[in-house]
Short mmCIF file of C-alpha atoms in Angstrom, two decimals:
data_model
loop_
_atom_site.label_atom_id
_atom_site.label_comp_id
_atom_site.label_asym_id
_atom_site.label_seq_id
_atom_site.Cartn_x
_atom_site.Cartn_y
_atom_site.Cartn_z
CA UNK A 1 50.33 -63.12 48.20
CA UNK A 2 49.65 -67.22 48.57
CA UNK A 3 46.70 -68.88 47.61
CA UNK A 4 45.14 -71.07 50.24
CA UNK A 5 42.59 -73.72 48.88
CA UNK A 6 39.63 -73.67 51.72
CA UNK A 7 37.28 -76.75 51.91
CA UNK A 8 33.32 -75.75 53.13
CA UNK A 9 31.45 -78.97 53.90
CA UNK A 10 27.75 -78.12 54.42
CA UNK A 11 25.72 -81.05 55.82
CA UNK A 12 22.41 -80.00 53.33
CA UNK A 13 24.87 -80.83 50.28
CA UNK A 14 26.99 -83.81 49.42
CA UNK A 15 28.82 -81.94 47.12
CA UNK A 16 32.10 -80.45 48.41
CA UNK A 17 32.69 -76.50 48.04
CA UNK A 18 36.29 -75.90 47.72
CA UNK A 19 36.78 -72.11 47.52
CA UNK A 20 40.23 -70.32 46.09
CA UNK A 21 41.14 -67.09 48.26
CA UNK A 22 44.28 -64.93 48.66
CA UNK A 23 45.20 -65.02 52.27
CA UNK A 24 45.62 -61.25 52.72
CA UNK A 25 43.12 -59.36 54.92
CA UNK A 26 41.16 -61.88 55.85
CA UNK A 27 39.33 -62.07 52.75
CA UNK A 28 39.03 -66.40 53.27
CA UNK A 29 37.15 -65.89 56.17
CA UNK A 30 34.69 -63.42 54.24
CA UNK A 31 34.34 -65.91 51.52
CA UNK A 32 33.49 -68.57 54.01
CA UNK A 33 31.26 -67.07 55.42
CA UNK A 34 29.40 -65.39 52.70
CA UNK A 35 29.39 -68.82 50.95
CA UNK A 36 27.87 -70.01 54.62
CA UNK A 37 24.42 -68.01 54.25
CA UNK A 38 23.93 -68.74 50.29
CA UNK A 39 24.32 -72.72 51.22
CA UNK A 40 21.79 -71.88 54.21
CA UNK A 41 19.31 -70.25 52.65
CA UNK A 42 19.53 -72.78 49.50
CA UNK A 43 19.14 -75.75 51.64
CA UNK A 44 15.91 -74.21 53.48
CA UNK A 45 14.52 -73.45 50.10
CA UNK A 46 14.80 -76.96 49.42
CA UNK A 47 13.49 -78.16 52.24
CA UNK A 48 10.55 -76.05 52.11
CA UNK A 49 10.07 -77.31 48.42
CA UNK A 50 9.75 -81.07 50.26
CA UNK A 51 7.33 -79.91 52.58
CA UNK A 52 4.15 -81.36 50.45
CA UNK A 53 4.27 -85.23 49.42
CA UNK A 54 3.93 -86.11 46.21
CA UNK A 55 1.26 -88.07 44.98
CA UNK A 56 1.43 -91.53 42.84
CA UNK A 57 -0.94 -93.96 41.41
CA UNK A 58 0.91 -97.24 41.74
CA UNK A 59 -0.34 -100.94 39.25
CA UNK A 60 1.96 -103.69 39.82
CA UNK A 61 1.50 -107.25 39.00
CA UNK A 62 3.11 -111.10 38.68
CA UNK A 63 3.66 -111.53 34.56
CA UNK A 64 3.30 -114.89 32.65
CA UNK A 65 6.34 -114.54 30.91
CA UNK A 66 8.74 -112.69 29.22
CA UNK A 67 7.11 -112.48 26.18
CA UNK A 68 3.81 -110.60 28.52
CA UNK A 69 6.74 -108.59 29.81
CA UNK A 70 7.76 -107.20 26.32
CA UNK A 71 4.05 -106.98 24.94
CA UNK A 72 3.67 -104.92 28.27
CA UNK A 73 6.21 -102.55 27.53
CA UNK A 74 4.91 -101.72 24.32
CA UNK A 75 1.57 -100.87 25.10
CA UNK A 76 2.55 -98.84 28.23
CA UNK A 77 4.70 -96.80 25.32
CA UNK A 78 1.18 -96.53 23.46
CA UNK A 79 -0.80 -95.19 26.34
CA UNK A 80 2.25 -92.93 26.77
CA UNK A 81 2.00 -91.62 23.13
CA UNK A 82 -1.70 -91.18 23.23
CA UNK A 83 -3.33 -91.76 26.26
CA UNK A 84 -1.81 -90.63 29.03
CA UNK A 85 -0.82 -86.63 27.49
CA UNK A 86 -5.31 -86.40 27.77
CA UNK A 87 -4.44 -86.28 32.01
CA UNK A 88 -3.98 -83.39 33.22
CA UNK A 89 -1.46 -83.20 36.14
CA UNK A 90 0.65 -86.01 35.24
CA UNK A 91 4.37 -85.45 35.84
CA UNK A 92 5.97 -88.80 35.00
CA UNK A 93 5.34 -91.99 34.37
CA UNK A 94 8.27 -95.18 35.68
CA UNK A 95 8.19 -98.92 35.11
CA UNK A 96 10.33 -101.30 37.31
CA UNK A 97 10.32 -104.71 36.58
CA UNK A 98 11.78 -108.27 38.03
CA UNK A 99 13.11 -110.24 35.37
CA UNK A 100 13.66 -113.32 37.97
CA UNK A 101 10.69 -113.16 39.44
CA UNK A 102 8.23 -111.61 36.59
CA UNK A 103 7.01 -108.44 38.55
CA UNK A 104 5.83 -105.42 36.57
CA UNK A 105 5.16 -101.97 38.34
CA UNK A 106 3.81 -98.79 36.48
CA UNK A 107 3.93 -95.58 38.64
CA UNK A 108 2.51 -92.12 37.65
CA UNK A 109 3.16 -88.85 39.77
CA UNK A 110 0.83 -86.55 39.66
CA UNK A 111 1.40 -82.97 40.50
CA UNK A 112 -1.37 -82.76 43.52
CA UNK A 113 -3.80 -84.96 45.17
CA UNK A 114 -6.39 -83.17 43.70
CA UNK A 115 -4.95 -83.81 40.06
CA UNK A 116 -5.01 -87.35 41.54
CA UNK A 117 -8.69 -87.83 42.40
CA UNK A 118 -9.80 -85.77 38.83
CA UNK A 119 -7.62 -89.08 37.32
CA UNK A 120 -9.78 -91.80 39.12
CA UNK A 121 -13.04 -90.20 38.89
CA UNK A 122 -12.73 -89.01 34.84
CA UNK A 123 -13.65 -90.06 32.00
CA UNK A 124 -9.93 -91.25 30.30
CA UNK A 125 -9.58 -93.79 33.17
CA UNK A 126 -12.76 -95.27 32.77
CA UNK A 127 -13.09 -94.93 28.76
CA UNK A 128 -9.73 -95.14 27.60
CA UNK A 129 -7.26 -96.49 30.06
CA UNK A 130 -9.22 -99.60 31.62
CA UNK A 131 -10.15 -100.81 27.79
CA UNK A 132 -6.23 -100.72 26.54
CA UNK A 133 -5.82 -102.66 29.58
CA UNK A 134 -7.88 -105.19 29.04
CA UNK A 135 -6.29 -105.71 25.60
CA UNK A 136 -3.30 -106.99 28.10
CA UNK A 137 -5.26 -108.46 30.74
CA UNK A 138 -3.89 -112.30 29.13
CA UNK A 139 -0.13 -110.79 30.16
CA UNK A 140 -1.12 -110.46 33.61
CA UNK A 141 -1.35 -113.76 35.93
CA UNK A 142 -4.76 -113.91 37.32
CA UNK A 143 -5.93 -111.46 34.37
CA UNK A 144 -6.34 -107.84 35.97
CA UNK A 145 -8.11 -108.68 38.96
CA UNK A 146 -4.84 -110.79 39.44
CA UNK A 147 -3.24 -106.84 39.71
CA UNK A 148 -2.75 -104.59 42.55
CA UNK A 149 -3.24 -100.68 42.37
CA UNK A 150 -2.21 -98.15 45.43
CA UNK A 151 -2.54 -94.55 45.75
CA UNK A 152 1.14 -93.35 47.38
CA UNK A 153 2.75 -90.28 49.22
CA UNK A 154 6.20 -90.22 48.71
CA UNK A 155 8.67 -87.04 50.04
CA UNK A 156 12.06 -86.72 48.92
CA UNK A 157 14.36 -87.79 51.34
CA UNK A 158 17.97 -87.25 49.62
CA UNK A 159 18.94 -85.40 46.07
CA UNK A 160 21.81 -86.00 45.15
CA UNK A 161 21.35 -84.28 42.11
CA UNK A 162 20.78 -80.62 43.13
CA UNK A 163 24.00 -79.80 42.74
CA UNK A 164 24.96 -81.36 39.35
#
């Protein structure tokens, strides 16, 4: 008996399935197709996952310097540590920033809208959050009324780590 080395390209995956069969009775074919329906039914579990956006509370902001930048850093650590774990629903937390042109972005993803709203109407937002902010409000240009803050939707579009 040979082996024949099959290649299975499946367009909800850009990982490609190579499968090993012995080329007696038709058993590549069977393997093929088999692996066919698990791919199918795995990529319409993951789109079904999709189906519901997530929701994000977005800050961003122009920074003095990079000294602000570094101070800012630190004290989003801090809220991380002790502030933030008193939220329920929050899934992550990501800072981008622009070197060049001194931009600072905090997102948080929360696991619902409605874990979203409990966040902007309780009590650690307006007792515990907006004073550590204002302990960095001198980072900021324009202070924090200098900052912008958006409630976001995002979907996932493309994984490419599914399959790793």
């Amino acid at each position: 008996a040979q082996a024949i080395l099959a290649q299975v390209d499946h367009p909800c995956s850009s990982v490609a399935f190579r499968i090993v069969a012995m080329s007696f009775g038709g058993r590549l074919r069977s393997v093929q197709q088999a692996l066919g329906s698990v791919l199918q039914t795995q990529c319409r579990m993951q789109v079904t996952a999709a189906a519901s956006p997530m929701k994000f509370r977005s800050m961003s902001g122009k920074v003095r310097d990079a000294d602000a930048m570094e101070a800012l850093d630190k004290g989003l650590r801090e809220a991380a540590d002790k502030i933030w774990p008193k939220v329920p629903g929050v899934m992550r937390i990501d800072r981008t920033k622009c070197m060049q042109r001194m931009e600072y972005e905090v997102t948080i993803q929360f696991e619902s809208g409605d874990a979203l709203k409990a966040f902007l109407n309780g009590d650690v937002m307006k007792k515990e959050l907006h004073p550590h902010m204002k302990g960095f409000s001198h980072c900021f240009e324009g202070g924090l009324s200098g900052l912008k803050w958006q409630n976001r939707e995002a979907e996932k579009i493309l994984d490419n780590t599914a399959f790793l």
